[in-house]
Amino acid sequence: MKVRRIVANIETRDIAAAKRFYHDVLGLDVLMDQGWIATYGSGERMQAQVSFMAQGGSGTPVPDLSIEVDDVDAALDAMKAAGFAIEYGPADEPWDVRRFYVRDPFGRLVNILSHR
C-alpha cells in the first residue's frame, strides 16, 4: 500500500472565501468545485508530507499549513497587496528557509516558505 495524496480539509461555511486567498493570491488552480467543497491545487509534482511540531521554529506558533512557493518575496508582496496581515516575517531562518506567516480567511495560520 502506498499513500498517493494528502489533503488538508478546512471547515468553513464560506467556501467562496478560499478563492481569493488560495487561487487569486497564491495562484492555485481550482481542481474541483461542488459548491459544498472546493479543492485547490497545482500540477507540480509534490511529495506527500505530514509534519508534527512542538513549536513553529524561532519561537513561533505551530502553523496549520505550510505552503512552499518558488518566490517567497513575490508571495509576500501579493499577500500585502491583497490586504492580508503578515503575522511573522519575512524571516531568513537558520534551517535555510525564508518564510512568513499569514492568516487565511478562515483564521488558519499559514506558513509561506521557500528553501534557500
mmCIF file with all atom_site columns, C-alpha atoms in Angstrom:
data_model
loop_
_atom_site.group_PDB
_atom_site.id
_atom_site.type_symbol
_atom_site.label_atom_id
_atom_site.label_alt_id
_atom_site.label_comp_id
_atom_site.label_asym_id
_atom_site.label_entity_id
_atom_site.label_seq_id
_atom_site.pdbx_PDB_ins_code
_atom_site.Cartn_x
_atom_site.Cartn_y
_atom_site.Cartn_z
_atom_site.occupancy
_atom_site.B_iso_or_equiv
_atom_site.pdbx_formal_charge
_atom_site.auth_seq_id
_atom_site.auth_comp_id
_atom_site.auth_asym_id
_atom_site.auth_atom_id
_atom_site.pdbx_PDB_model_num
ATOM 1   C CA . MET A 1 1   ? 0.000   0.000  0.000   1.00 0.00 ? 1   MET A CA 1
ATOM 2   C CA . LYS A 1 2   ? 1.263   3.486  -0.899  1.00 0.00 ? 2   LYS A CA 1
ATOM 3   C CA . VAL A 1 3   ? -0.088  6.879  0.074   1.00 0.00 ? 3   VAL A CA 1
ATOM 4   C CA . ARG A 1 4   ? -0.983  8.729  -3.119  1.00 0.00 ? 4   ARG A CA 1
ATOM 5   C CA . ARG A 1 5   ? -2.114  12.083 -1.772  1.00 0.00 ? 5   ARG A CA 1
ATOM 6   C CA . ILE A 1 6   ? -2.566  14.040 1.429   1.00 0.00 ? 6   ILE A CA 1
ATOM 7   C CA . VAL A 1 7   ? -5.335  16.646 1.519   1.00 0.00 ? 7   VAL A CA 1
ATOM 8   C CA . ALA A 1 8   ? -5.846  19.319 4.168   1.00 0.00 ? 8   ALA A CA 1
ATOM 9   C CA . ASN A 1 9   ? -9.560  19.794 4.892   1.00 0.00 ? 9   ASN A CA 1
ATOM 10  C CA . ILE A 1 10  ? -10.531 23.169 6.352   1.00 0.00 ? 10  ILE A CA 1
ATOM 11  C CA . GLU A 1 11  ? -14.059 23.606 7.697   1.00 0.00 ? 11  GLU A CA 1
ATOM 12  C CA . THR A 1 12  ? -15.886 26.773 6.670   1.00 0.00 ? 12  THR A CA 1
ATOM 13  C CA . ARG A 1 13  ? -19.383 27.974 5.896   1.00 0.00 ? 13  ARG A CA 1
ATOM 14  C CA . ASP A 1 14  ? -17.950 30.378 3.280   1.00 0.00 ? 14  ASP A CA 1
ATOM 15  C CA . ILE A 1 15  ? -16.392 28.148 0.597   1.00 0.00 ? 15  ILE A CA 1
ATOM 16  C CA . ALA A 1 16  ? -16.059 31.090 -1.820  1.00 0.00 ? 16  ALA A CA 1
ATOM 17  C CA . ALA A 1 17  ? -13.709 32.951 0.559   1.00 0.00 ? 17  ALA A CA 1
ATOM 18  C CA . ALA A 1 18  ? -10.996 30.410 -0.217  1.00 0.00 ? 18  ALA A CA 1
ATOM 19  C CA . LYS A 1 19  ? -10.791 31.577 -3.836  1.00 0.00 ? 19  LYS A CA 1
ATOM 20  C CA . ARG A 1 20  ? -9.331  34.997 -3.041  1.00 0.00 ? 20  ARG A CA 1
ATOM 21  C CA . PHE A 1 21  ? -6.519  33.642 -0.834  1.00 0.00 ? 21  PHE A CA 1
ATOM 22  C CA . TYR A 1 22  ? -5.666  30.286 -2.398  1.00 0.00 ? 22  TYR A CA 1
ATOM 23  C CA . HIS A 1 23  ? -6.491  30.968 -6.081  1.00 0.00 ? 23  HIS A CA 1
ATOM 24  C CA . ASP A 1 24  ? -6.267  34.724 -6.646  1.00 0.00 ? 24  ASP A CA 1
ATOM 25  C CA . VAL A 1 25  ? -3.233  35.418 -4.432  1.00 0.00 ? 25  VAL A CA 1
ATOM 26  C CA . LEU A 1 26  ? -1.336  32.108 -4.285  1.00 0.00 ? 26  LEU A CA 1
ATOM 27  C CA . GLY A 1 27  ? -2.257  31.064 -7.813  1.00 0.00 ? 27  GLY A CA 1
ATOM 28  C CA . LEU A 1 28  ? -3.520  27.562 -7.073  1.00 0.00 ? 28  LEU A CA 1
ATOM 29  C CA . ASP A 1 29  ? -5.821  26.016 -9.667  1.00 0.00 ? 29  ASP A CA 1
ATOM 30  C CA . VAL A 1 30  ? -9.442  25.142 -8.886  1.00 0.00 ? 30  VAL A CA 1
ATOM 31  C CA . LEU A 1 31  ? -9.350  21.348 -9.173  1.00 0.00 ? 31  LEU A CA 1
ATOM 32  C CA . MET A 1 32  ? -12.925 20.745 -8.062  1.00 0.00 ? 32  MET A CA 1
ATOM 33  C CA . ASP A 1 33  ? -15.871 22.891 -7.007  1.00 0.00 ? 33  ASP A CA 1
ATOM 34  C CA . GLN A 1 34  ? -19.059 21.146 -5.915  1.00 0.00 ? 34  GLN A CA 1
ATOM 35  C CA . GLY A 1 35  ? -20.433 24.143 -4.030  1.00 0.00 ? 35  GLY A CA 1
ATOM 36  C CA . TRP A 1 36  ? -20.048 22.476 -0.643  1.00 0.00 ? 36  TRP A CA 1
ATOM 37  C CA . ILE A 1 37  ? -16.367 21.623 -1.300  1.00 0.00 ? 37  ILE A CA 1
ATOM 38  C CA . ALA A 1 38  ? -13.752 23.452 -3.355  1.00 0.00 ? 38  ALA A CA 1
ATOM 39  C CA . THR A 1 39  ? -10.328 21.910 -3.863  1.00 0.00 ? 39  THR A CA 1
ATOM 40  C CA . TYR A 1 40  ? -7.314  23.938 -4.949  1.00 0.00 ? 40  TYR A CA 1
ATOM 41  C CA . GLY A 1 41  ? -4.040  22.506 -6.156  1.00 0.00 ? 41  GLY A CA 1
ATOM 42  C CA . SER A 1 42  ? -1.176  22.596 -8.585  1.00 0.00 ? 42  SER A CA 1
ATOM 43  C CA . GLY A 1 43  ? 0.049   20.492 -11.450 1.00 0.00 ? 43  GLY A CA 1
ATOM 44  C CA . GLU A 1 44  ? 3.506   20.496 -9.879  1.00 0.00 ? 44  GLU A CA 1
ATOM 45  C CA . ARG A 1 45  ? 4.818   17.149 -8.715  1.00 0.00 ? 45  ARG A CA 1
ATOM 46  C CA . MET A 1 46  ? 4.950   17.234 -4.907  1.00 0.00 ? 46  MET A CA 1
ATOM 47  C CA . GLN A 1 47  ? 5.942   14.943 -2.101  1.00 0.00 ? 47  GLN A CA 1
ATOM 48  C CA . ALA A 1 48  ? 3.266   13.803 0.327   1.00 0.00 ? 48  ALA A CA 1
ATOM 49  C CA . GLN A 1 49  ? 4.261   15.062 3.771   1.00 0.00 ? 49  GLN A CA 1
ATOM 50  C CA . VAL A 1 50  ? 2.759   15.428 7.239   1.00 0.00 ? 50  VAL A CA 1
ATOM 51  C CA . SER A 1 51  ? 4.678   17.344 9.925   1.00 0.00 ? 51  SER A CA 1
ATOM 52  C CA . PHE A 1 52  ? 4.237   17.012 13.684  1.00 0.00 ? 52  PHE A CA 1
ATOM 53  C CA . MET A 1 53  ? 5.540   20.007 15.616  1.00 0.00 ? 53  MET A CA 1
ATOM 54  C CA . ALA A 1 54  ? 6.037   21.069 19.228  1.00 0.00 ? 54  ALA A CA 1
ATOM 55  C CA . GLN A 1 55  ? 6.534   24.688 18.054  1.00 0.00 ? 55  GLN A CA 1
ATOM 56  C CA . GLY A 1 56  ? 6.788   26.574 14.780  1.00 0.00 ? 56  GLY A CA 1
ATOM 57  C CA . GLY A 1 57  ? 10.518  27.272 14.960  1.00 0.00 ? 57  GLY A CA 1
ATOM 58  C CA . SER A 1 58  ? 12.167  30.523 16.064  1.00 0.00 ? 58  SER A CA 1
ATOM 59  C CA . GLY A 1 59  ? 9.657   30.749 18.916  1.00 0.00 ? 59  GLY A CA 1
ATOM 60  C CA . THR A 1 60  ? 6.636   30.962 16.613  1.00 0.00 ? 60  THR A CA 1
ATOM 61  C CA . PRO A 1 61  ? 3.311   29.134 16.984  1.00 0.00 ? 61  PRO A CA 1
ATOM 62  C CA . VAL A 1 62  ? 2.725   25.948 15.022  1.00 0.00 ? 62  VAL A CA 1
ATOM 63  C CA . PRO A 1 63  ? 1.184   26.846 11.653  1.00 0.00 ? 63  PRO A CA 1
ATOM 64  C CA . ASP A 1 64  ? -1.885  24.994 10.409  1.00 0.00 ? 64  ASP A CA 1
ATOM 65  C CA . LEU A 1 65  ? -0.490  24.727 6.863   1.00 0.00 ? 65  LEU A CA 1
ATOM 66  C CA . SER A 1 66  ? 2.894   25.192 5.225   1.00 0.00 ? 66  SER A CA 1
ATOM 67  C CA . ILE A 1 67  ? 2.955   26.140 1.561   1.00 0.00 ? 67  ILE A CA 1
ATOM 68  C CA . GLU A 1 68  ? 6.244   26.145 -0.320  1.00 0.00 ? 68  GLU A CA 1
ATOM 69  C CA . VAL A 1 69  ? 6.467   28.647 -3.178  1.00 0.00 ? 69  VAL A CA 1
ATOM 70  C CA . ASP A 1 70  ? 9.175   29.390 -5.723  1.00 0.00 ? 70  ASP A CA 1
ATOM 71  C CA . ASP A 1 71  ? 9.408   33.092 -4.731  1.00 0.00 ? 71  ASP A CA 1
ATOM 72  C CA . VAL A 1 72  ? 8.516   33.886 -1.131  1.00 0.00 ? 72  VAL A CA 1
ATOM 73  C CA . ASP A 1 73  ? 9.044   37.633 -1.604  1.00 0.00 ? 73  ASP A CA 1
ATOM 74  C CA . ALA A 1 74  ? 6.585   37.725 -4.517  1.00 0.00 ? 74  ALA A CA 1
ATOM 75  C CA . ALA A 1 75  ? 4.083   35.803 -2.362  1.00 0.00 ? 75  ALA A CA 1
ATOM 76  C CA . LEU A 1 76  ? 4.651   38.278 0.476   1.00 0.00 ? 76  LEU A CA 1
ATOM 77  C CA . ASP A 1 77  ? 4.037   41.240 -1.835  1.00 0.00 ? 77  ASP A CA 1
ATOM 78  C CA . ALA A 1 78  ? 0.865   39.597 -3.199  1.00 0.00 ? 78  ALA A CA 1
ATOM 79  C CA . MET A 1 79  ? -0.480  38.925 0.311   1.00 0.00 ? 79  MET A CA 1
ATOM 80  C CA . LYS A 1 80  ? 0.169   42.508 1.379   1.00 0.00 ? 80  LYS A CA 1
ATOM 81  C CA . ALA A 1 81  ? -1.399  43.885 -1.814  1.00 0.00 ? 81  ALA A CA 1
ATOM 82  C CA . ALA A 1 82  ? -4.495  41.743 -1.168  1.00 0.00 ? 82  ALA A CA 1
ATOM 83  C CA . GLY A 1 83  ? -4.755  43.148 2.360   1.00 0.00 ? 83  GLY A CA 1
ATOM 84  C CA . PHE A 1 84  ? -3.789  40.049 4.329   1.00 0.00 ? 84  PHE A CA 1
ATOM 85  C CA . ALA A 1 85  ? -1.908  40.896 7.545   1.00 0.00 ? 85  ALA A CA 1
ATOM 86  C CA . ILE A 1 86  ? 1.534   39.321 7.920   1.00 0.00 ? 86  ILE A CA 1
ATOM 87  C CA . GLU A 1 87  ? 1.876   37.806 11.394  1.00 0.00 ? 87  GLU A CA 1
ATOM 88  C CA . TYR A 1 88  ? 5.558   36.836 11.256  1.00 0.00 ? 88  TYR A CA 1
ATOM 89  C CA . GLY A 1 89  ? 8.465   37.631 8.998   1.00 0.00 ? 89  GLY A CA 1
ATOM 90  C CA . PRO A 1 90  ? 9.663   37.675 6.428   1.00 0.00 ? 90  PRO A CA 1
ATOM 91  C CA . ALA A 1 91  ? 12.486  35.810 8.118   1.00 0.00 ? 91  ALA A CA 1
ATOM 92  C CA . ASP A 1 92  ? 15.584  34.002 6.924   1.00 0.00 ? 92  ASP A CA 1
ATOM 93  C CA . GLU A 1 93  ? 15.667  31.012 9.258   1.00 0.00 ? 93  GLU A CA 1
ATOM 94  C CA . PRO A 1 94  ? 18.811  29.131 10.328  1.00 0.00 ? 94  PRO A CA 1
ATOM 95  C CA . TRP A 1 95  ? 17.493  25.939 8.668   1.00 0.00 ? 95  TRP A CA 1
ATOM 96  C CA . ASP A 1 96  ? 17.858  27.592 5.204   1.00 0.00 ? 96  ASP A CA 1
ATOM 97  C CA . VAL A 1 97  ? 14.240  28.639 4.772   1.00 0.00 ? 97  VAL A CA 1
ATOM 98  C CA . ARG A 1 98  ? 12.862  32.122 4.051   1.00 0.00 ? 98  ARG A CA 1
ATOM 99  C CA . ARG A 1 99  ? 9.276   32.420 5.247   1.00 0.00 ? 99  ARG A CA 1
ATOM 100 C CA . PHE A 1 100 ? 6.406   34.449 6.625   1.00 0.00 ? 100 PHE A CA 1
ATOM 101 C CA . TYR A 1 101 ? 3.147   33.661 8.425   1.00 0.00 ? 101 TYR A CA 1
ATOM 102 C CA . VAL A 1 102 ? -0.246  34.929 7.314   1.00 0.00 ? 102 VAL A CA 1
ATOM 103 C CA . ARG A 1 103 ? -3.814  34.016 8.295   1.00 0.00 ? 103 ARG A CA 1
ATOM 104 C CA . ASP A 1 104 ? -6.153  32.773 5.605   1.00 0.00 ? 104 ASP A CA 1
ATOM 105 C CA . PRO A 1 105 ? -9.801  33.963 5.516   1.00 0.00 ? 105 PRO A CA 1
ATOM 106 C CA . PHE A 1 106 ? -10.726 31.169 7.952   1.00 0.00 ? 106 PHE A CA 1
ATOM 107 C CA . GLY A 1 107 ? -8.213  32.139 10.629  1.00 0.00 ? 107 GLY A CA 1
ATOM 108 C CA . ARG A 1 108 ? -5.776  29.332 9.790   1.00 0.00 ? 108 ARG A CA 1
ATOM 109 C CA . LEU A 1 109 ? -2.131  30.237 10.303  1.00 0.00 ? 109 LEU A CA 1
ATOM 110 C CA . VAL A 1 110 ? -0.299  29.609 7.035   1.00 0.00 ? 110 VAL A CA 1
ATOM 111 C CA . ASN A 1 111 ? 3.484   29.339 6.764   1.00 0.00 ? 111 ASN A CA 1
ATOM 112 C CA . ILE A 1 112 ? 4.562   30.517 3.290   1.00 0.00 ? 112 ILE A CA 1
ATOM 113 C CA . LEU A 1 113 ? 8.135   29.458 2.599   1.00 0.00 ? 113 LEU A CA 1
ATOM 114 C CA . SER A 1 114 ? 10.930  28.957 0.118   1.00 0.00 ? 114 SER A CA 1
ATOM 115 C CA . HIS A 1 115 ? 14.072  26.916 0.618   1.00 0.00 ? 115 HIS A CA 1
ATOM 116 C CA . ARG A 1 116 ? 17.236  28.944 0.047   1.00 0.00 ? 116 ARG A CA 1
#
